[in-house]
């Protein structure tokens, strides 16, 4: 009798394990694209997840996760990514595609690493609602609470878009700037139309015009440095000597990319992104999103890129020629800011988590 029960138990255990393994339907692979870039692909419960791992012993290493767009449950948990990579710092972008009402109630299931400790926090997605996470030059992630500032207006073509902007103090280099965000619409409202980065110095009011220019006018408060990060950047130092009433033309860094067909690129192609020539190393598809990975022709800087078929702009550009300041601004577009300069913007349907590990520490 004892032997019979033992056989039945063992049979049940084996069957249970087989069913469990079949239900998981897990597959993973890794492909080395270059000495410093590897592409990780996983299929978990029939959901494809792709990770691009970029590393350079002299600089930094981090990983970008891609998953099925618009479905939070299909994304790899950010805490798992942090654990697997032994990351010293993580910025969570895991809210995307999640229920908006639950997000407003505080249920975003987000995690980040702060000083090596796993913490639950709100997502970086809608910065105008809650908290901004910044990976600063001193290798610490800092949290800043956004506060609405009545009387700060943003006007586009004579129409006031908002008269109650949110302002947040952040660190760009060694000085403090004020970062402006929409309090209700999200930065996508303007980025989809203008795609500009504006850094306004001095006590001024910002007017955005349809002819790719903006007018600076004086305002009556003591705020000092205004910036509104979007997809493209203005010419270096163009605003250093800006005065009230000046009309400033905006030059986009990405005009060559926008004018050319982004979706005709192939392995070996050379394209211009952000004023830098990028050689395509690898192409892959995530559902309907055509993506590619590239490296600068000089080999000195590694870049990973992703294209979305529903957009005319490349959504993600990662520049590894840095080891100090990284700022991701959420809202409609997640911008990567390095050494105080906007590099490019990422789409919230694409980037799941950005992990940063300083090799010099």
CSV table of C-alpha atoms in Angstrom, one decimal:
chain,number,residue,atom,x,y,z
A,1,UNK,CA,0.0,0.0,0.0
A,2,UNK,CA,2.8,2.4,0.9
A,3,UNK,CA,4.6,1.6,-2.4
A,4,UNK,CA,1.4,2.2,-4.4
A,5,UNK,CA,0.9,5.7,-2.8
A,6,UNK,CA,4.6,6.4,-3.5
A,7,UNK,CA,4.1,5.5,-7.2
A,8,UNK,CA,1.0,7.6,-7.5
A,9,UNK,CA,2.7,10.6,-5.8
A,10,UNK,CA,5.7,10.4,-8.2
A,11,UNK,CA,3.4,10.1,-11.2
A,12,UNK,CA,1.4,13.1,-10.1
A,13,UNK,CA,4.5,15.1,-9.5
A,14,UNK,CA,6.0,14.3,-12.9
A,15,UNK,CA,2.7,15.1,-14.7
A,16,UNK,CA,2.4,18.4,-12.8
A,17,UNK,CA,6.0,19.4,-13.8
A,18,UNK,CA,5.3,18.6,-17.4
A,19,UNK,CA,2.1,20.6,-17.4
A,20,UNK,CA,3.9,23.5,-15.7
A,21,UNK,CA,6.7,23.5,-18.2
A,22,UNK,CA,4.3,23.3,-21.2
A,23,UNK,CA,2.2,26.1,-19.8
A,24,UNK,CA,5.3,28.3,-19.4
A,25,UNK,CA,6.3,27.9,-23.0
A,26,UNK,CA,9.5,29.7,-22.3
A,27,UNK,CA,12.3,30.1,-24.9
A,28,UNK,CA,15.3,32.4,-24.8
A,29,UNK,CA,18.2,33.1,-27.1
A,30,UNK,CA,21.1,35.5,-27.3
A,31,UNK,CA,22.9,36.8,-30.4
A,32,UNK,CA,26.1,38.8,-30.3
A,33,UNK,CA,25.7,41.7,-32.7
A,34,UNK,CA,29.1,43.4,-32.0
A,35,UNK,CA,31.7,43.0,-29.3
A,36,UNK,CA,29.7,45.3,-27.1
A,37,UNK,CA,26.1,44.6,-28.2
A,38,UNK,CA,24.1,41.5,-27.7
A,39,UNK,CA,20.4,40.9,-28.5
A,40,UNK,CA,18.4,38.8,-26.1
A,41,UNK,CA,15.1,37.3,-27.2
A,42,UNK,CA,12.7,35.5,-25.0
A,43,UNK,CA,9.3,34.0,-25.5
A,44,UNK,CA,7.3,33.6,-22.2
A,45,UNK,CA,3.8,32.3,-22.4
A,46,UNK,CA,3.8,33.0,-26.2
A,47,UNK,CA,4.7,36.6,-25.6
A,48,UNK,CA,7.9,37.9,-27.3
A,49,UNK,CA,10.2,40.0,-25.2
A,50,UNK,CA,13.4,41.4,-26.7
A,51,UNK,CA,16.3,43.0,-24.7
A,52,UNK,CA,19.2,44.9,-26.2
A,53,UNK,CA,22.2,44.7,-23.9
A,54,UNK,CA,24.9,47.2,-24.5
A,55,UNK,CA,28.2,47.3,-22.6
A,56,UNK,CA,31.5,49.0,-22.7
A,57,UNK,CA,34.0,48.4,-19.8
A,58,UNK,CA,35.3,51.9,-20.1
A,59,UNK,CA,31.9,53.6,-20.0
A,60,UNK,CA,28.6,52.2,-18.8
A,61,UNK,CA,26.4,49.2,-19.5
A,62,UNK,CA,22.7,49.1,-19.6
A,63,UNK,CA,19.8,47.2,-21.1
A,64,UNK,CA,16.7,48.3,-22.9
A,65,UNK,CA,13.7,46.0,-22.8
A,66,UNK,CA,11.2,45.8,-25.6
A,67,UNK,CA,7.9,43.9,-25.3
A,68,UNK,CA,4.5,43.7,-26.9
A,69,UNK,CA,3.2,47.2,-27.1
A,70,UNK,CA,0.1,48.3,-25.1
A,71,UNK,CA,0.0,45.4,-22.7
A,72,UNK,CA,1.5,45.8,-19.3
A,73,UNK,CA,1.2,42.1,-18.4
A,74,UNK,CA,3.3,41.0,-21.4
A,75,UNK,CA,6.3,43.0,-20.2
A,76,UNK,CA,9.1,41.4,-18.2
A,77,UNK,CA,9.0,42.7,-14.6
A,78,UNK,CA,11.5,45.5,-14.1
A,79,UNK,CA,12.6,44.1,-10.8
A,80,UNK,CA,13.5,40.9,-12.5
A,81,UNK,CA,15.6,42.8,-15.1
A,82,UNK,CA,17.4,44.7,-12.3
A,83,UNK,CA,18.1,41.4,-10.4
A,84,UNK,CA,19.4,39.6,-13.5
A,85,UNK,CA,21.8,42.5,-14.3
A,86,UNK,CA,22.9,43.3,-10.8
A,87,UNK,CA,22.1,46.9,-11.7
A,88,UNK,CA,23.1,49.6,-9.3
A,89,UNK,CA,20.5,52.0,-10.6
A,90,UNK,CA,17.3,51.5,-12.5
A,91,UNK,CA,14.6,53.8,-14.0
A,92,UNK,CA,11.2,52.3,-14.3
A,93,UNK,CA,9.1,52.9,-17.3
A,94,UNK,CA,6.8,49.9,-16.8
A,95,UNK,CA,3.4,51.7,-16.6
A,96,UNK,CA,2.9,51.9,-20.3
A,97,UNK,CA,-0.3,50.3,-21.5
A,98,UNK,CA,-1.6,49.8,-18.0
A,99,UNK,CA,-5.1,50.9,-16.9
A,100,UNK,CA,-5.1,54.7,-16.7
A,101,UNK,CA,-7.7,54.9,-13.9
A,102,UNK,CA,-5.7,52.4,-11.8
A,103,UNK,CA,-2.6,54.6,-12.4
A,104,UNK,CA,-4.4,57.6,-11.0
A,105,UNK,CA,-5.3,55.6,-8.0
A,106,UNK,CA,-1.6,54.8,-7.4
A,107,UNK,CA,-1.6,51.2,-8.6
A,108,UNK,CA,1.2,51.2,-11.2
A,109,UNK,CA,3.2,48.1,-10.1
A,110,UNK,CA,6.4,50.0,-10.6
A,111,UNK,CA,9.8,49.3,-9.1
A,112,UNK,CA,13.2,51.1,-9.2
A,113,UNK,CA,16.6,50.7,-7.6
A,114,UNK,CA,17.8,53.5,-5.4
A,115,UNK,CA,21.3,53.2,-3.9
A,116,UNK,CA,21.2,49.5,-4.5
A,117,UNK,CA,17.8,49.0,-2.7
A,118,UNK,CA,14.7,47.8,-4.6
A,119,UNK,CA,11.9,50.2,-4.0
A,120,UNK,CA,8.3,50.4,-5.2
A,121,UNK,CA,7.4,53.7,-6.8
A,122,UNK,CA,5.2,55.4,-9.3
A,123,UNK,CA,6.2,55.2,-12.9
A,124,UNK,CA,8.1,58.0,-14.6
A,125,UNK,CA,5.4,58.1,-17.3
A,126,UNK,CA,3.2,61.1,-16.4
A,127,UNK,CA,5.7,63.4,-14.7
A,128,UNK,CA,3.1,66.2,-14.4
A,129,UNK,CA,1.1,63.9,-12.1
A,130,UNK,CA,3.7,62.8,-9.6
A,131,UNK,CA,7.4,62.2,-9.4
A,132,UNK,CA,10.4,62.6,-11.6
A,133,UNK,CA,13.3,60.1,-11.3
A,134,UNK,CA,16.7,61.5,-12.4
A,135,UNK,CA,20.0,59.6,-12.6
A,136,UNK,CA,22.4,62.4,-11.8
A,137,UNK,CA,26.1,63.1,-12.3
A,138,UNK,CA,26.9,61.8,-8.8
A,139,UNK,CA,25.4,58.4,-9.6
A,140,UNK,CA,22.4,58.8,-7.4
A,141,UNK,CA,18.7,58.6,-8.5
A,142,UNK,CA,16.9,61.5,-7.1
A,143,UNK,CA,13.1,62.0,-6.7
A,144,UNK,CA,11.5,65.3,-7.3
A,145,UNK,CA,7.9,66.2,-6.5
A,146,UNK,CA,6.1,68.1,-9.3
A,147,UNK,CA,4.1,71.1,-8.1
A,148,UNK,CA,1.6,73.1,-10.2
A,149,UNK,CA,2.5,76.7,-10.6
A,150,UNK,CA,-0.5,78.9,-11.3
A,151,UNK,CA,0.1,81.8,-13.7
A,152,UNK,CA,2.8,80.1,-15.8
A,153,UNK,CA,1.3,80.1,-19.3
A,154,UNK,CA,2.3,78.3,-22.5
A,155,UNK,CA,0.9,79.9,-25.7
A,156,UNK,CA,1.0,78.4,-29.2
A,157,UNK,CA,0.0,80.6,-32.1
A,158,UNK,CA,-1.9,82.9,-29.9
A,159,UNK,CA,-3.8,80.1,-28.1
A,160,UNK,CA,-3.1,79.5,-24.5
A,161,UNK,CA,-2.5,75.8,-24.1
A,162,UNK,CA,-2.1,75.9,-20.4
A,163,UNK,CA,-2.1,78.6,-17.7
A,164,UNK,CA,-1.2,76.2,-14.9
A,165,UNK,CA,2.0,74.4,-15.9
A,166,UNK,CA,3.8,72.1,-13.6
A,167,UNK,CA,7.4,73.0,-12.7
A,168,UNK,CA,10.0,70.8,-11.3
A,169,UNK,CA,13.5,71.5,-10.1
A,170,UNK,CA,16.0,69.1,-11.6
A,171,UNK,CA,19.8,68.8,-12.0
A,172,UNK,CA,21.4,69.5,-15.3
A,173,UNK,CA,25.2,69.4,-14.7
A,174,UNK,CA,26.1,71.4,-11.6
A,175,UNK,CA,23.2,73.9,-11.8
A,176,UNK,CA,19.5,73.9,-11.1
A,177,UNK,CA,17.0,74.3,-13.9
A,178,UNK,CA,13.2,74.5,-13.9
A,179,UNK,CA,11.6,71.9,-16.1
A,180,UNK,CA,8.2,72.7,-17.4
A,181,UNK,CA,5.6,70.0,-18.0
A,182,UNK,CA,1.9,70.2,-19.1
A,183,UNK,CA,-0.3,69.5,-16.1
A,184,UNK,CA,-3.2,67.9,-18.0
A,185,UNK,CA,-2.3,67.2,-21.6
A,186,UNK,CA,1.2,65.6,-21.4
A,187,UNK,CA,4.1,66.7,-23.5
A,188,UNK,CA,2.9,64.7,-26.5
A,189,UNK,CA,0.4,67.5,-27.3
A,190,UNK,CA,3.2,69.8,-28.4
A,191,UNK,CA,5.8,67.2,-29.3
A,192,UNK,CA,3.6,65.7,-32.0
A,193,UNK,CA,3.3,69.1,-33.7
A,194,UNK,CA,6.6,70.8,-33.1
A,195,UNK,CA,9.2,68.3,-31.8
A,196,UNK,CA,11.4,70.8,-30.3
A,197,UNK,CA,13.5,71.2,-27.1
A,198,UNK,CA,13.3,74.6,-25.6
A,199,UNK,CA,15.6,75.8,-22.8
A,200,UNK,CA,14.6,79.3,-21.7
A,201,UNK,CA,17.0,81.2,-19.5
A,202,UNK,CA,16.0,84.2,-17.5
A,203,UNK,CA,12.7,85.5,-16.4
A,204,UNK,CA,10.8,85.0,-19.6
A,205,UNK,CA,7.6,83.7,-21.2
A,206,UNK,CA,7.7,81.2,-24.0
A,207,UNK,CA,5.6,81.5,-27.2
A,208,UNK,CA,5.8,78.7,-29.8
A,209,UNK,CA,5.0,79.8,-33.3
A,210,UNK,CA,4.1,77.6,-36.3
A,211,UNK,CA,7.0,78.8,-38.4
A,212,UNK,CA,9.5,77.0,-36.2
A,213,UNK,CA,10.4,79.9,-34.0
A,214,UNK,CA,9.4,81.1,-30.6
A,215,UNK,CA,9.2,84.5,-29.0
A,216,UNK,CA,10.6,85.3,-25.6
A,217,UNK,CA,8.7,87.8,-23.4
A,218,UNK,CA,9.2,88.9,-19.8
A,219,UNK,CA,7.2,87.4,-17.0
A,220,UNK,CA,6.6,88.7,-13.5
A,221,UNK,CA,8.0,85.9,-11.3
A,222,UNK,CA,11.4,85.0,-10.0
A,223,UNK,CA,11.8,81.6,-11.7
A,224,UNK,CA,15.1,81.4,-13.5
A,225,UNK,CA,15.8,78.6,-15.9
A,226,UNK,CA,12.9,77.1,-17.9
A,227,UNK,CA,13.3,74.0,-20.1
A,228,UNK,CA,10.7,71.9,-21.9
A,229,UNK,CA,12.3,68.7,-23.2
A,230,UNK,CA,10.8,67.3,-26.4
A,231,UNK,CA,12.1,65.3,-29.3
A,232,UNK,CA,14.6,67.7,-30.9
A,233,UNK,CA,17.1,70.2,-29.7
A,234,UNK,CA,17.9,73.8,-30.5
A,235,UNK,CA,21.3,74.8,-31.7
A,236,UNK,CA,24.0,74.7,-29.0
A,237,UNK,CA,24.2,77.9,-26.9
A,238,UNK,CA,21.6,79.7,-29.0
A,239,UNK,CA,19.7,80.8,-25.9
A,240,UNK,CA,22.7,82.0,-23.9
A,241,UNK,CA,22.1,85.7,-24.6
A,242,UNK,CA,18.4,85.6,-25.1
A,243,UNK,CA,16.5,88.8,-24.3
A,244,UNK,CA,12.9,89.7,-23.8
A,245,UNK,CA,11.2,90.1,-27.1
A,246,UNK,CA,13.8,88.1,-29.1
A,247,UNK,CA,12.5,85.9,-31.9
A,248,UNK,CA,14.6,82.8,-32.2
A,249,UNK,CA,14.6,80.3,-35.0
A,250,UNK,CA,14.7,76.7,-34.1
A,251,UNK,CA,17.0,74.2,-35.9
A,252,UNK,CA,16.3,70.5,-35.6
A,253,UNK,CA,19.1,68.1,-35.4
A,254,UNK,CA,17.2,65.4,-37.1
A,255,UNK,CA,16.0,67.0,-40.4
A,256,UNK,CA,18.0,64.5,-42.5
A,257,UNK,CA,16.5,61.6,-40.8
A,258,UNK,CA,13.0,63.0,-41.0
A,259,UNK,CA,13.3,63.8,-44.7
A,260,UNK,CA,14.6,60.3,-45.6
A,261,UNK,CA,12.7,57.1,-45.5
A,262,UNK,CA,13.5,55.6,-42.1
A,263,UNK,CA,12.0,52.2,-43.0
A,264,UNK,CA,14.3,51.5,-46.0
A,265,UNK,CA,17.3,51.0,-43.8
A,266,UNK,CA,19.0,47.6,-43.8
A,267,UNK,CA,22.1,46.0,-42.2
A,268,UNK,CA,25.1,47.9,-43.4
A,269,UNK,CA,23.2,51.1,-44.1
A,270,UNK,CA,24.7,54.4,-42.9
A,271,UNK,CA,22.1,56.9,-41.6
A,272,UNK,CA,22.5,60.3,-40.0
A,273,UNK,CA,21.0,60.6,-36.5
A,274,UNK,CA,21.5,63.5,-34.3
A,275,UNK,CA,24.3,64.8,-36.5
A,276,UNK,CA,26.1,61.4,-36.1
A,277,UNK,CA,26.5,58.7,-38.8
A,278,UNK,CA,25.2,55.4,-37.6
A,279,UNK,CA,25.9,52.0,-39.2
A,280,UNK,CA,23.1,49.5,-38.9
A,281,UNK,CA,24.2,46.2,-37.4
A,282,UNK,CA,21.1,44.3,-36.9
A,283,UNK,CA,17.4,44.4,-37.7
A,284,UNK,CA,14.5,42.7,-35.9
A,285,UNK,CA,10.8,43.0,-35.6
A,286,UNK,CA,8.7,43.2,-32.5
A,287,UNK,CA,5.1,42.6,-33.6
A,288,UNK,CA,4.6,45.3,-36.2
A,289,UNK,CA,7.5,47.5,-34.9
A,290,UNK,CA,10.5,47.5,-37.1
A,291,UNK,CA,13.6,47.9,-35.0
A,292,UNK,CA,17.3,48.1,-35.6
A,293,UNK,CA,20.6,48.2,-33.6
A,294,UNK,CA,23.5,50.3,-34.7
A,295,UNK,CA,27.0,51.5,-33.8
A,296,UNK,CA,28.8,54.6,-34.8
A,297,UNK,CA,31.1,54.0,-37.8
A,298,UNK,CA,34.1,55.2,-35.7
A,299,UNK,CA,33.3,52.4,-33.2
A,300,UNK,CA,33.8,54.8,-30.3
A,301,UNK,CA,30.1,55.2,-29.4
A,302,UNK,CA,27.5,52.5,-29.2
A,303,UNK,CA,23.9,53.4,-30.2
A,304,UNK,CA,20.7,51.4,-30.0
A,305,UNK,CA,17.7,52.5,-32.0
A,306,UNK,CA,14.1,51.6,-32.4
A,307,UNK,CA,11.7,52.6,-35.1
A,308,UNK,CA,7.9,52.5,-34.8
A,309,UNK,CA,6.0,52.0,-38.1
A,310,UNK,CA,3.3,54.3,-37.0
A,311,UNK,CA,5.7,57.2,-36.6
A,312,UNK,CA,7.9,59.4,-38.9
A,313,UNK,CA,10.6,59.7,-36.2
A,314,UNK,CA,13.0,57.3,-34.7
A,315,UNK,CA,11.8,56.9,-31.1
A,316,UNK,CA,14.9,55.8,-29.2
A,317,UNK,CA,18.5,56.8,-29.4
A,318,UNK,CA,21.0,55.7,-26.7
A,319,UNK,CA,24.4,57.3,-26.7
A,320,UNK,CA,27.1,55.6,-24.6
A,321,UNK,CA,29.7,58.3,-24.8
A,322,UNK,CA,28.8,59.3,-21.3
A,323,UNK,CA,29.2,58.2,-17.8
A,324,UNK,CA,27.7,61.0,-15.8
A,325,UNK,CA,24.2,62.5,-16.3
A,326,UNK,CA,21.1,60.7,-17.7
A,327,UNK,CA,17.7,62.3,-17.5
A,328,UNK,CA,14.5,60.6,-18.8
A,329,UNK,CA,11.5,62.9,-19.1
A,330,UNK,CA,8.2,61.1,-19.4
A,331,UNK,CA,4.9,62.3,-20.7
A,332,UNK,CA,4.3,61.8,-24.4
A,333,UNK,CA,7.9,61.2,-25.1
A,334,UNK,CA,10.7,60.0,-22.9
A,335,UNK,CA,13.8,62.0,-23.7
A,336,UNK,CA,17.3,61.0,-23.0
A,337,UNK,CA,19.4,63.9,-21.7
A,338,UNK,CA,23.1,63.5,-21.5
A,339,UNK,CA,25.4,66.2,-20.0
A,340,UNK,CA,22.6,68.7,-20.1
A,341,UNK,CA,21.9,68.2,-23.8
A,342,UNK,CA,18.8,66.4,-25.2
A,343,UNK,CA,19.9,63.5,-27.4
A,344,UNK,CA,16.6,62.0,-28.6
A,345,UNK,CA,13.2,60.9,-27.5
A,346,UNK,CA,11.8,57.5,-26.8
A,347,UNK,CA,8.2,56.4,-27.3
A,348,UNK,CA,6.4,55.0,-24.3
A,349,UNK,CA,5.2,51.9,-26.3
A,350,UNK,CA,8.9,50.9,-26.8
A,351,UNK,CA,11.0,51.4,-23.7
A,352,UNK,CA,10.3,49.3,-20.7
A,353,UNK,CA,13.3,49.9,-18.5
A,354,UNK,CA,16.7,51.5,-18.6
A,355,UNK,CA,19.3,50.1,-16.5
A,356,UNK,CA,22.5,51.9,-15.7
A,357,UNK,CA,25.6,50.4,-14.2
A,358,UNK,CA,28.6,52.6,-13.7
A,359,UNK,CA,31.8,50.6,-14.5
A,360,UNK,CA,34.0,53.2,-12.8
A,361,UNK,CA,32.5,52.8,-9.3
